[in-house]
mmCIF file with all atom_site columns, N, CA and C in Angstrom:
data_model
loop_
_atom_site.group_PDB
_atom_site.id
_atom_site.type_symbol
_atom_site.label_atom_id
_atom_site.label_alt_id
_atom_site.label_comp_id
_atom_site.label_asym_id
_atom_site.label_entity_id
_atom_site.label_seq_id
_atom_site.pdbx_PDB_ins_code
_atom_site.Cartn_x
_atom_site.Cartn_y
_atom_site.Cartn_z
_atom_site.occupancy
_atom_site.B_iso_or_equiv
_atom_site.pdbx_formal_charge
_atom_site.auth_seq_id
_atom_site.auth_comp_id
_atom_site.auth_asym_id
_atom_site.auth_atom_id
_atom_site.pdbx_PDB_model_num
ATOM 1   N N  . MET A 1 1  ? 77.814 102.136 129.456 1.00 67.00 ? 1486 MET A N  1
ATOM 2   C CA . MET A 1 1  ? 78.545 102.836 128.858 1.00 67.00 ? 1486 MET A CA 1
ATOM 3   C C  . MET A 1 1  ? 79.010 102.035 127.564 1.00 67.00 ? 1486 MET A C  1
ATOM 4   N N  . THR A 1 2  ? 79.295 101.648 126.657 1.00 89.00 ? 1487 THR A N  1
ATOM 5   C CA . THR A 1 2  ? 80.242 100.978 125.469 1.00 89.00 ? 1487 THR A CA 1
ATOM 6   C C  . THR A 1 2  ? 81.404 101.332 125.772 1.00 89.00 ? 1487 THR A C  1
ATOM 7   N N  . LEU A 1 3  ? 82.422 100.557 125.019 1.00 93.00 ? 1488 LEU A N  1
ATOM 8   C CA . LEU A 1 3  ? 83.852 100.256 125.011 1.00 93.00 ? 1488 LEU A CA 1
ATOM 9   C C  . LEU A 1 3  ? 84.768 101.252 124.893 1.00 93.00 ? 1488 LEU A C  1
ATOM 10  N N  . THR A 1 4  ? 84.210 102.257 123.475 1.00 95.00 ? 1489 THR A N  1
ATOM 11  C CA . THR A 1 4  ? 84.412 103.201 122.640 1.00 95.00 ? 1489 THR A CA 1
ATOM 12  C C  . THR A 1 4  ? 84.372 104.448 122.863 1.00 95.00 ? 1489 THR A C  1
ATOM 13  N N  . ARG A 1 5  ? 83.599 103.956 123.617 1.00 94.00 ? 1490 ARG A N  1
ATOM 14  C CA . ARG A 1 5  ? 83.462 105.650 124.899 1.00 94.00 ? 1490 ARG A CA 1
ATOM 15  C C  . ARG A 1 5  ? 84.298 105.898 126.720 1.00 94.00 ? 1490 ARG A C  1
ATOM 16  N N  . LYS A 1 6  ? 84.496 104.269 126.557 1.00 96.00 ? 1491 LYS A N  1
ATOM 17  C CA . LYS A 1 6  ? 85.396 104.655 128.311 1.00 96.00 ? 1491 LYS A CA 1
ATOM 18  C C  . LYS A 1 6  ? 86.721 104.262 127.956 1.00 96.00 ? 1491 LYS A C  1
ATOM 19  N N  . LEU A 1 7  ? 87.247 104.167 126.726 1.00 97.00 ? 1492 LEU A N  1
ATOM 20  C CA . LEU A 1 7  ? 88.384 104.243 125.985 1.00 97.00 ? 1492 LEU A CA 1
ATOM 21  C C  . LEU A 1 7  ? 88.735 105.688 125.338 1.00 97.00 ? 1492 LEU A C  1
ATOM 22  N N  . ASN A 1 8  ? 87.704 106.887 125.207 1.00 97.00 ? 1493 ASN A N  1
ATOM 23  C CA . ASN A 1 8  ? 87.630 107.679 124.317 1.00 97.00 ? 1493 ASN A CA 1
ATOM 24  C C  . ASN A 1 8  ? 87.736 108.086 123.000 1.00 97.00 ? 1493 ASN A C  1
ATOM 25  N N  . LEU A 1 9  ? 87.537 107.022 122.646 1.00 97.00 ? 1494 LEU A N  1
ATOM 26  C CA . LEU A 1 9  ? 87.464 106.598 120.993 1.00 97.00 ? 1494 LEU A CA 1
ATOM 27  C C  . LEU A 1 9  ? 86.441 107.415 120.170 1.00 97.00 ? 1494 LEU A C  1
ATOM 28  N N  . HIS A 1 10 ? 86.885 107.603 119.219 1.00 98.00 ? 1495 HIS A N  1
ATOM 29  C CA . HIS A 1 10 ? 86.379 108.384 118.444 1.00 98.00 ? 1495 HIS A CA 1
ATOM 30  C C  . HIS A 1 10 ? 85.704 107.610 116.462 1.00 98.00 ? 1495 HIS A C  1
ATOM 31  N N  . GLY A 1 11 ? 84.615 108.041 115.716 1.00 97.00 ? 1496 GLY A N  1
ATOM 32  C CA . GLY A 1 11 ? 85.068 107.456 114.646 1.00 97.00 ? 1496 GLY A CA 1
ATOM 33  C C  . GLY A 1 11 ? 83.777 107.018 114.517 1.00 97.00 ? 1496 GLY A C  1
ATOM 34  N N  . TYR A 1 12 ? 83.820 105.555 113.474 1.00 96.00 ? 1497 TYR A N  1
ATOM 35  C CA . TYR A 1 12 ? 82.415 104.609 113.259 1.00 96.00 ? 1497 TYR A CA 1
ATOM 36  C C  . TYR A 1 12 ? 83.243 103.551 112.732 1.00 96.00 ? 1497 TYR A C  1
ATOM 37  N N  . ALA A 1 13 ? 81.455 102.991 112.571 1.00 95.00 ? 1498 ALA A N  1
ATOM 38  C CA . ALA A 1 13 ? 81.621 101.398 111.575 1.00 95.00 ? 1498 ALA A CA 1
ATOM 39  C C  . ALA A 1 13 ? 80.550 101.605 111.320 1.00 95.00 ? 1498 ALA A C  1
ATOM 40  N N  . ARG A 1 14 ? 81.081 100.603 110.050 1.00 95.00 ? 1499 ARG A N  1
ATOM 41  C CA . ARG A 1 14 ? 80.002 100.505 108.852 1.00 95.00 ? 1499 ARG A CA 1
ATOM 42  C C  . ARG A 1 14 ? 80.078 99.338  108.528 1.00 95.00 ? 1499 ARG A C  1
ATOM 43  N N  . ASN A 1 15 ? 79.114 98.730  108.400 1.00 94.00 ? 1500 ASN A N  1
ATOM 44  C CA . ASN A 1 15 ? 79.638 97.337  107.195 1.00 94.00 ? 1500 ASN A CA 1
ATOM 45  C C  . ASN A 1 15 ? 79.309 97.854  106.292 1.00 94.00 ? 1500 ASN A C  1
ATOM 46  N N  . LEU A 1 16 ? 80.257 96.956  104.874 1.00 95.00 ? 1501 LEU A N  1
ATOM 47  C CA . LEU A 1 16 ? 80.076 96.443  103.292 1.00 95.00 ? 1501 LEU A CA 1
ATOM 48  C C  . LEU A 1 16 ? 79.403 95.821  102.650 1.00 95.00 ? 1501 LEU A C  1
ATOM 49  N N  . LYS A 1 17 ? 78.870 96.782  101.204 1.00 96.00 ? 1502 LYS A N  1
ATOM 50  C CA . LYS A 1 17 ? 78.475 95.596  101.058 1.00 96.00 ? 1502 LYS A CA 1
ATOM 51  C C  . LYS A 1 17 ? 79.097 94.359  100.236 1.00 96.00 ? 1502 LYS A C  1
ATOM 52  N N  . ASN A 1 18 ? 80.083 94.304  100.518 1.00 93.00 ? 1503 ASN A N  1
ATOM 53  C CA . ASN A 1 18 ? 80.618 93.556  99.943  1.00 93.00 ? 1503 ASN A CA 1
ATOM 54  C C  . ASN A 1 18 ? 81.243 92.469  101.241 1.00 93.00 ? 1503 ASN A C  1
ATOM 55  N N  . GLY A 1 19 ? 80.732 92.361  102.586 1.00 89.00 ? 1504 GLY A N  1
ATOM 56  C CA . GLY A 1 19 ? 80.620 91.860  103.820 1.00 89.00 ? 1504 GLY A CA 1
ATOM 57  C C  . GLY A 1 19 ? 81.660 91.864  104.839 1.00 89.00 ? 1504 GLY A C  1
ATOM 58  N N  . LYS A 1 20 ? 82.720 92.829  104.678 1.00 91.00 ? 1505 LYS A N  1
ATOM 59  C CA . LYS A 1 20 ? 83.514 93.391  105.366 1.00 91.00 ? 1505 LYS A CA 1
ATOM 60  C C  . LYS A 1 20 ? 83.023 94.464  106.109 1.00 91.00 ? 1505 LYS A C  1
ATOM 61  N N  . MET A 1 21 ? 83.673 95.077  106.849 1.00 92.00 ? 1506 MET A N  1
ATOM 62  C CA . MET A 1 21 ? 83.146 96.293  108.027 1.00 92.00 ? 1506 MET A CA 1
ATOM 63  C C  . MET A 1 21 ? 84.819 97.624  107.884 1.00 92.00 ? 1506 MET A C  1
ATOM 64  N N  . ARG A 1 22 ? 83.856 98.664  108.347 1.00 93.00 ? 1507 ARG A N  1
ATOM 65  C CA . ARG A 1 22 ? 85.048 99.271  107.888 1.00 93.00 ? 1507 ARG A CA 1
ATOM 66  C C  . ARG A 1 22 ? 84.747 100.169 109.560 1.00 93.00 ? 1507 ARG A C  1
ATOM 67  N N  . ILE A 1 23 ? 85.927 100.055 109.914 1.00 95.00 ? 1508 ILE A N  1
ATOM 68  C CA . ILE A 1 23 ? 86.134 100.476 111.257 1.00 95.00 ? 1508 ILE A CA 1
ATOM 69  C C  . ILE A 1 23 ? 86.563 102.714 111.169 1.00 95.00 ? 1508 ILE A C  1
ATOM 70  N N  . ILE A 1 24 ? 87.088 103.038 112.290 1.00 96.00 ? 1509 ILE A N  1
ATOM 71  C CA . ILE A 1 24 ? 87.345 104.557 111.416 1.00 96.00 ? 1509 ILE A CA 1
ATOM 72  C C  . ILE A 1 24 ? 87.642 104.811 113.557 1.00 96.00 ? 1509 ILE A C  1
ATOM 73  N N  . LEU A 1 25 ? 88.762 105.079 114.045 1.00 96.00 ? 1510 LEU A N  1
ATOM 74  C CA . LEU A 1 25 ? 88.836 105.250 115.134 1.00 96.00 ? 1510 LEU A CA 1
ATOM 75  C C  . LEU A 1 25 ? 90.120 106.551 115.472 1.00 96.00 ? 1510 LEU A C  1
ATOM 76  N N  . ALA A 1 26 ? 89.677 107.455 116.120 1.00 96.00 ? 1511 ALA A N  1
ATOM 77  C CA . ALA A 1 26 ? 90.503 108.458 116.824 1.00 96.00 ? 1511 ALA A CA 1
ATOM 78  C C  . ALA A 1 26 ? 91.051 108.491 117.743 1.00 96.00 ? 1511 ALA A C  1
ATOM 79  N N  . GLY A 1 27 ? 91.670 109.018 118.200 1.00 96.00 ? 1512 GLY A N  1
ATOM 80  C CA . GLY A 1 27 ? 92.458 108.253 119.956 1.00 96.00 ? 1512 GLY A CA 1
ATOM 81  C C  . GLY A 1 27 ? 93.579 108.264 120.258 1.00 96.00 ? 1512 GLY A C  1
ATOM 82  N N  . ASN A 1 28 ? 93.811 107.327 121.087 1.00 96.00 ? 1513 ASN A N  1
ATOM 83  C CA . ASN A 1 28 ? 94.996 107.366 121.372 1.00 96.00 ? 1513 ASN A CA 1
ATOM 84  C C  . ASN A 1 28 ? 95.471 106.023 121.775 1.00 96.00 ? 1513 ASN A C  1
ATOM 85  N N  . ILE A 1 29 ? 97.020 105.732 120.426 1.00 95.00 ? 1514 ILE A N  1
ATOM 86  C CA . ILE A 1 29 ? 97.218 104.191 119.948 1.00 95.00 ? 1514 ILE A CA 1
ATOM 87  C C  . ILE A 1 29 ? 96.887 103.393 121.150 1.00 95.00 ? 1514 ILE A C  1
ATOM 88  N N  . LYS A 1 30 ? 97.468 103.196 122.828 1.00 97.00 ? 1515 LYS A N  1
ATOM 89  C CA . LYS A 1 30 ? 97.187 102.676 123.826 1.00 97.00 ? 1515 LYS A CA 1
ATOM 90  C C  . LYS A 1 30 ? 95.967 102.159 123.167 1.00 97.00 ? 1515 LYS A C  1
ATOM 91  N N  . ASP A 1 31 ? 95.044 102.739 123.524 1.00 97.00 ? 1516 ASP A N  1
ATOM 92  C CA . ASP A 1 31 ? 93.346 102.572 123.592 1.00 97.00 ? 1516 ASP A CA 1
ATOM 93  C C  . ASP A 1 31 ? 93.081 102.099 122.428 1.00 97.00 ? 1516 ASP A C  1
ATOM 94  N N  . ILE A 1 32 ? 93.253 101.883 121.440 1.00 96.00 ? 1517 ILE A N  1
ATOM 95  C CA . ILE A 1 32 ? 93.064 101.244 120.014 1.00 96.00 ? 1517 ILE A CA 1
ATOM 96  C C  . ILE A 1 32 ? 93.545 100.204 119.690 1.00 96.00 ? 1517 ILE A C  1
ATOM 97  N N  . ASP A 1 33 ? 94.594 100.105 120.664 1.00 96.00 ? 1518 ASP A N  1
ATOM 98  C CA . ASP A 1 33 ? 94.865 98.777  120.263 1.00 96.00 ? 1518 ASP A CA 1
ATOM 99  C C  . ASP A 1 33 ? 93.795 97.845  121.499 1.00 96.00 ? 1518 ASP A C  1
ATOM 100 N N  . ILE A 1 34 ? 93.664 98.079  122.650 1.00 96.00 ? 1519 ILE A N  1
ATOM 101 C CA . ILE A 1 34 ? 92.549 97.495  123.329 1.00 96.00 ? 1519 ILE A CA 1
ATOM 102 C C  . ILE A 1 34 ? 91.247 97.315  122.538 1.00 96.00 ? 1519 ILE A C  1
ATOM 103 N N  . LEU A 1 35 ? 91.020 98.028  121.804 1.00 94.00 ? 1520 LEU A N  1
ATOM 104 C CA . LEU A 1 35 ? 89.877 97.294  121.777 1.00 94.00 ? 1520 LEU A CA 1
ATOM 105 C C  . LEU A 1 35 ? 89.809 97.104  120.716 1.00 94.00 ? 1520 LEU A C  1
ATOM 106 N N  . LYS A 1 36 ? 91.202 96.876  119.934 1.00 92.00 ? 1521 LYS A N  1
ATOM 107 C CA . LYS A 1 36 ? 91.679 96.173  118.425 1.00 92.00 ? 1521 LYS A CA 1
ATOM 108 C C  . LYS A 1 36 ? 91.852 94.422  119.330 1.00 92.00 ? 1521 LYS A C  1
ATOM 109 N N  . THR A 1 37 ? 92.386 94.357  120.304 1.00 93.00 ? 1522 THR A N  1
ATOM 110 C CA . THR A 1 37 ? 92.414 92.978  121.325 1.00 93.00 ? 1522 THR A CA 1
ATOM 111 C C  . THR A 1 37 ? 91.497 92.371  121.166 1.00 93.00 ? 1522 THR A C  1
ATOM 112 N N  . ARG A 1 38 ? 90.622 93.635  121.831 1.00 92.00 ? 1523 ARG A N  1
ATOM 113 C CA . ARG A 1 38 ? 88.635 92.851  122.748 1.00 92.00 ? 1523 ARG A CA 1
ATOM 114 C C  . ARG A 1 38 ? 88.455 92.339  121.184 1.00 92.00 ? 1523 ARG A C  1
ATOM 115 N N  . LEU A 1 39 ? 88.128 93.212  120.012 1.00 89.00 ? 1524 LEU A N  1
ATOM 116 C CA . LEU A 1 39 ? 87.319 92.446  118.730 1.00 89.00 ? 1524 LEU A CA 1
ATOM 117 C C  . LEU A 1 39 ? 87.874 90.852  118.645 1.00 89.00 ? 1524 LEU A C  1
ATOM 118 N N  . GLN A 1 40 ? 89.052 91.396  118.431 1.00 88.00 ? 1525 GLN A N  1
ATOM 119 C CA . GLN A 1 40 ? 90.038 89.617  117.915 1.00 88.00 ? 1525 GLN A CA 1
ATOM 120 C C  . GLN A 1 40 ? 89.495 88.460  119.005 1.00 88.00 ? 1525 GLN A C  1
ATOM 121 N N  . ARG A 1 41 ? 88.802 89.385  120.707 1.00 90.00 ? 1526 ARG A N  1
ATOM 122 C CA . ARG A 1 41 ? 88.780 87.451  121.143 1.00 90.00 ? 1526 ARG A CA 1
ATOM 123 C C  . ARG A 1 41 ? 87.315 87.368  121.162 1.00 90.00 ? 1526 ARG A C  1
ATOM 124 N N  . ASN A 1 42 ? 86.390 88.620  120.403 1.00 84.00 ? 1527 ASN A N  1
ATOM 125 C CA . ASN A 1 42 ? 84.617 88.106  120.666 1.00 84.00 ? 1527 ASN A CA 1
ATOM 126 C C  . ASN A 1 42 ? 85.168 86.982  120.016 1.00 84.00 ? 1527 ASN A C  1
ATOM 127 N N  . ASN A 1 43 ? 84.261 86.453  120.342 1.00 78.00 ? 1528 ASN A N  1
ATOM 128 C CA . ASN A 1 43 ? 83.521 85.217  120.026 1.00 78.00 ? 1528 ASN A CA 1
ATOM 129 C C  . ASN A 1 43 ? 82.580 85.103  119.534 1.00 78.00 ? 1528 ASN A C  1
ATOM 130 N N  . LYS A 1 44 ? 81.618 86.406  118.548 1.00 84.00 ? 1529 LYS A N  1
ATOM 131 C CA . LYS A 1 44 ? 80.246 86.491  117.865 1.00 84.00 ? 1529 LYS A CA 1
ATOM 132 C C  . LYS A 1 44 ? 80.397 87.051  116.766 1.00 84.00 ? 1529 LYS A C  1
ATOM 133 N N  . PHE A 1 45 ? 81.975 87.107  116.322 1.00 80.00 ? 1530 PHE A N  1
ATOM 134 C CA . PHE A 1 45 ? 82.049 86.697  114.502 1.00 80.00 ? 1530 PHE A CA 1
ATOM 135 C C  . PHE A 1 45 ? 83.660 86.815  114.612 1.00 80.00 ? 1530 PHE A C  1
ATOM 136 N N  . GLN A 1 46 ? 84.016 86.940  113.157 1.00 82.00 ? 1531 GLN A N  1
ATOM 137 C CA . GLN A 1 46 ? 85.146 86.194  113.157 1.00 82.00 ? 1531 GLN A CA 1
ATOM 138 C C  . GLN A 1 46 ? 85.611 87.444  112.869 1.00 82.00 ? 1531 GLN A C  1
ATOM 139 N N  . ILE A 1 47 ? 86.749 87.374  112.271 1.00 85.00 ? 1532 ILE A N  1
ATOM 140 C CA . ILE A 1 47 ? 88.060 88.918  111.973 1.00 85.00 ? 1532 ILE A CA 1
ATOM 141 C C  . ILE A 1 47 ? 89.074 87.829  111.339 1.00 85.00 ? 1532 ILE A C  1
ATOM 142 N N  . GLU A 1 48 ? 88.476 87.523  110.195 1.00 84.00 ? 1533 GLU A N  1
ATOM 143 C CA . GLU A 1 48 ? 89.665 87.468  109.343 1.00 84.00 ? 1533 GLU A CA 1
ATOM 144 C C  . GLU A 1 48 ? 90.740 87.930  108.989 1.00 84.00 ? 1533 GLU A C  1
ATOM 145 N N  . SER A 1 49 ? 91.477 89.498  109.176 1.00 86.00 ? 1534 SER A N  1
ATOM 146 C CA . SER A 1 49 ? 92.839 89.881  108.879 1.00 86.00 ? 1534 SER A CA 1
ATOM 147 C C  . SER A 1 49 ? 91.571 91.283  109.552 1.00 86.00 ? 1534 SER A C  1
ATOM 148 N N  . ILE A 1 50 ? 92.916 92.226  109.658 1.00 88.00 ? 1535 ILE A N  1
ATOM 149 C CA . ILE A 1 50 ? 92.662 93.670  109.831 1.00 88.00 ? 1535 ILE A CA 1
ATOM 150 C C  . ILE A 1 50 ? 93.564 94.383  109.066 1.00 88.00 ? 1535 ILE A C  1
ATOM 151 N N  . LYS A 1 51 ? 92.984 95.451  108.814 1.00 89.00 ? 1536 LYS A N  1
ATOM 152 C CA . LYS A 1 51 ? 93.934 96.851  107.896 1.00 89.00 ? 1536 LYS A CA 1
ATOM 153 C C  . LYS A 1 51 ? 93.820 97.894  108.267 1.00 89.00 ? 1536 LYS A C  1
ATOM 154 N N  . GLU A 1 52 ? 95.357 98.369  108.492 1.00 91.00 ? 1537 GLU A N  1
ATOM 155 C CA . GLU A 1 52 ? 95.077 99.459  108.984 1.00 91.00 ? 1537 GLU A CA 1
ATOM 156 C C  . GLU A 1 52 ? 96.223 100.774 108.371 1.00 91.00 ? 1537 GLU A C  1
ATOM 157 N N  . SER A 1 53 ? 95.856 101.546 108.239 1.00 91.00 ? 1538 SER A N  1
ATOM 158 C CA . SER A 1 53 ? 96.150 102.527 107.433 1.00 91.00 ? 1538 SER A CA 1
ATOM 159 C C  . SER A 1 53 ? 95.765 104.374 108.423 1.00 91.00 ? 1538 SER A C  1
ATOM 160 N N  . LYS A 1 54 ? 96.843 104.942 107.880 1.00 90.00 ? 1539 LYS A N  1
ATOM 161 C CA . LYS A 1 54 ? 96.368 106.807 108.109 1.00 90.00 ? 1539 LYS A CA 1
ATOM 162 C C  . LYS A 1 54 ? 94.788 107.010 107.877 1.00 90.00 ? 1539 LYS A C  1
ATOM 163 N N  . TRP A 1 55 ? 94.300 106.902 108.353 1.00 91.00 ? 1540 TRP A N  1
ATOM 164 C CA . TRP A 1 55 ? 93.141 108.195 108.408 1.00 91.00 ? 1540 TRP A CA 1
ATOM 165 C C  . TRP A 1 55 ? 93.414 109.911 108.053 1.00 91.00 ? 1540 TRP A C  1
ATOM 166 N N  . GLU A 1 56 ? 93.266 110.138 106.920 1.00 93.00 ? 1541 GLU A N  1
ATOM 167 C CA . GLU A 1 56 ? 93.529 111.566 106.704 1.00 93.00 ? 1541 GLU A CA 1
ATOM 168 C C  . GLU A 1 56 ? 92.087 112.717 106.954 1.00 93.00 ? 1541 GLU A C  1
ATOM 169 N N  . LYS A 1 57 ? 90.998 112.176 106.770 1.00 95.00 ? 1542 LYS A N  1
ATOM 170 C CA . LYS A 1 57 ? 89.760 112.789 106.858 1.00 95.00 ? 1542 LYS A CA 1
ATOM 171 C C  . LYS A 1 57 ? 89.458 113.882 108.317 1.00 95.00 ? 1542 LYS A C  1
ATOM 172 N N  . PRO A 1 58 ? 88.824 114.223 109.037 1.00 95.00 ? 1543 PRO A N  1
ATOM 173 C CA . PRO A 1 58 ? 88.134 114.880 110.173 1.00 95.00 ? 1543 PRO A CA 1
ATOM 174 C C  . PRO A 1 58 ? 86.990 113.466 110.091 1.00 95.00 ? 1543 PRO A C  1
ATOM 175 N N  . VAL A 1 59 ? 87.556 113.648 111.476 1.00 95.00 ? 1544 VAL A N  1
ATOM 176 C CA . VAL A 1 59 ? 86.741 112.014 112.385 1.00 95.00 ? 1544 VAL A CA 1
ATOM 177 C C  . VAL A 1 59 ? 85.117 113.025 113.272 1.00 95.00 ? 1544 VAL A C  1
ATOM 178 N N  . LYS A 1 60 ? 84.242 112.645 113.950 1.00 94.00 ? 1545 LYS A N  1
ATOM 179 C CA . LYS A 1 60 ? 83.041 113.080 114.237 1.00 94.00 ? 1545 LYS A CA 1
ATOM 180 C C  . LYS A 1 60 ? 83.755 113.209 116.083 1.00 94.00 ? 1545 LYS A C  1
ATOM 181 N N  . VAL A 1 61 ? 83.121 113.848 116.917 1.00 96.00 ? 1546 VAL A N  1
ATOM 182 C CA . VAL A 1 61 ? 83.468 113.468 117.923 1.00 96.00 ? 1546 VAL A CA 1
ATOM 183 C C  . VAL A 1 61 ? 82.838 112.784 118.222 1.00 96.00 ? 1546 VAL A C  1
ATOM 184 N N  . GLY A 1 62 ? 82.713 111.512 119.196 1.00 96.00 ? 1547 GLY A N  1
ATOM 185 C CA . GLY A 1 62 ? 81.431 110.600 119.513 1.00 96.00 ? 1547 GLY A CA 1
ATOM 186 C C  . GLY A 1 62 ? 82.118 109.010 118.691 1.00 96.00 ? 1547 GLY A C  1
ATOM 187 N N  . PHE A 1 63 ? 81.576 107.897 118.986 1.00 96.00 ? 1548 PHE A N  1
ATOM 188 C CA . PHE A 1 63 ? 81.964 106.687 117.840 1.00 96.00 ? 1548 PHE A CA 1
ATOM 189 C C  . PHE A 1 63 ? 80.126 106.536 117.267 1.00 96.00 ? 1548 PHE A C  1
ATOM 190 N N  . LYS A 1 64 ? 80.046 106.316 115.997 1.00 95.00 ? 1549 LYS A N  1
ATOM 191 C CA . LYS A 1 64 ? 79.058 105.951 116.043 1.00 95.00 ? 1549 LYS A CA 1
ATOM 192 C C  . LYS A 1 64 ? 78.463 104.333 114.541 1.00 95.00 ? 1549 LYS A C  1
ATOM 193 N N  . ILE A 1 65 ? 77.393 103.569 114.699 1.00 94.00 ? 1550 ILE A N  1
ATOM 194 C CA . ILE A 1 65 ? 77.056 102.424 114.474 1.00 94.00 ? 1550 ILE A CA 1
ATOM 195 C C  . ILE A 1 65 ? 76.341 102.623 112.836 1.00 94.00 ? 1550 ILE A C  1
ATOM 196 N N  . TYR A 1 66 ? 76.795 102.119 111.872 1.00 92.00 ? 1551 TYR A N  1
ATOM 197 C CA . TYR A 1 66 ? 75.893 102.333 111.078 1.00 92.00 ? 1551 TYR A CA 1
ATOM 198 C C  . TYR A 1 66 ? 75.585 100.991 110.442 1.00 92.00 ? 1551 TYR A C  1
#
């Protein structure tokens, strides 16, 4: 079971052409913070910065990686 599923988060992650990644999440803010902390501690990739903003569009149930 993936962490997003354990935390009951919904949305998606997508690699962008410019090398950045977009991650859209819907769920409890505490669970989103847990995922964010785990991503920042992961040594398999480097996170230079995180930009947070409110997403106004619908989010499908589940989590998908494109």
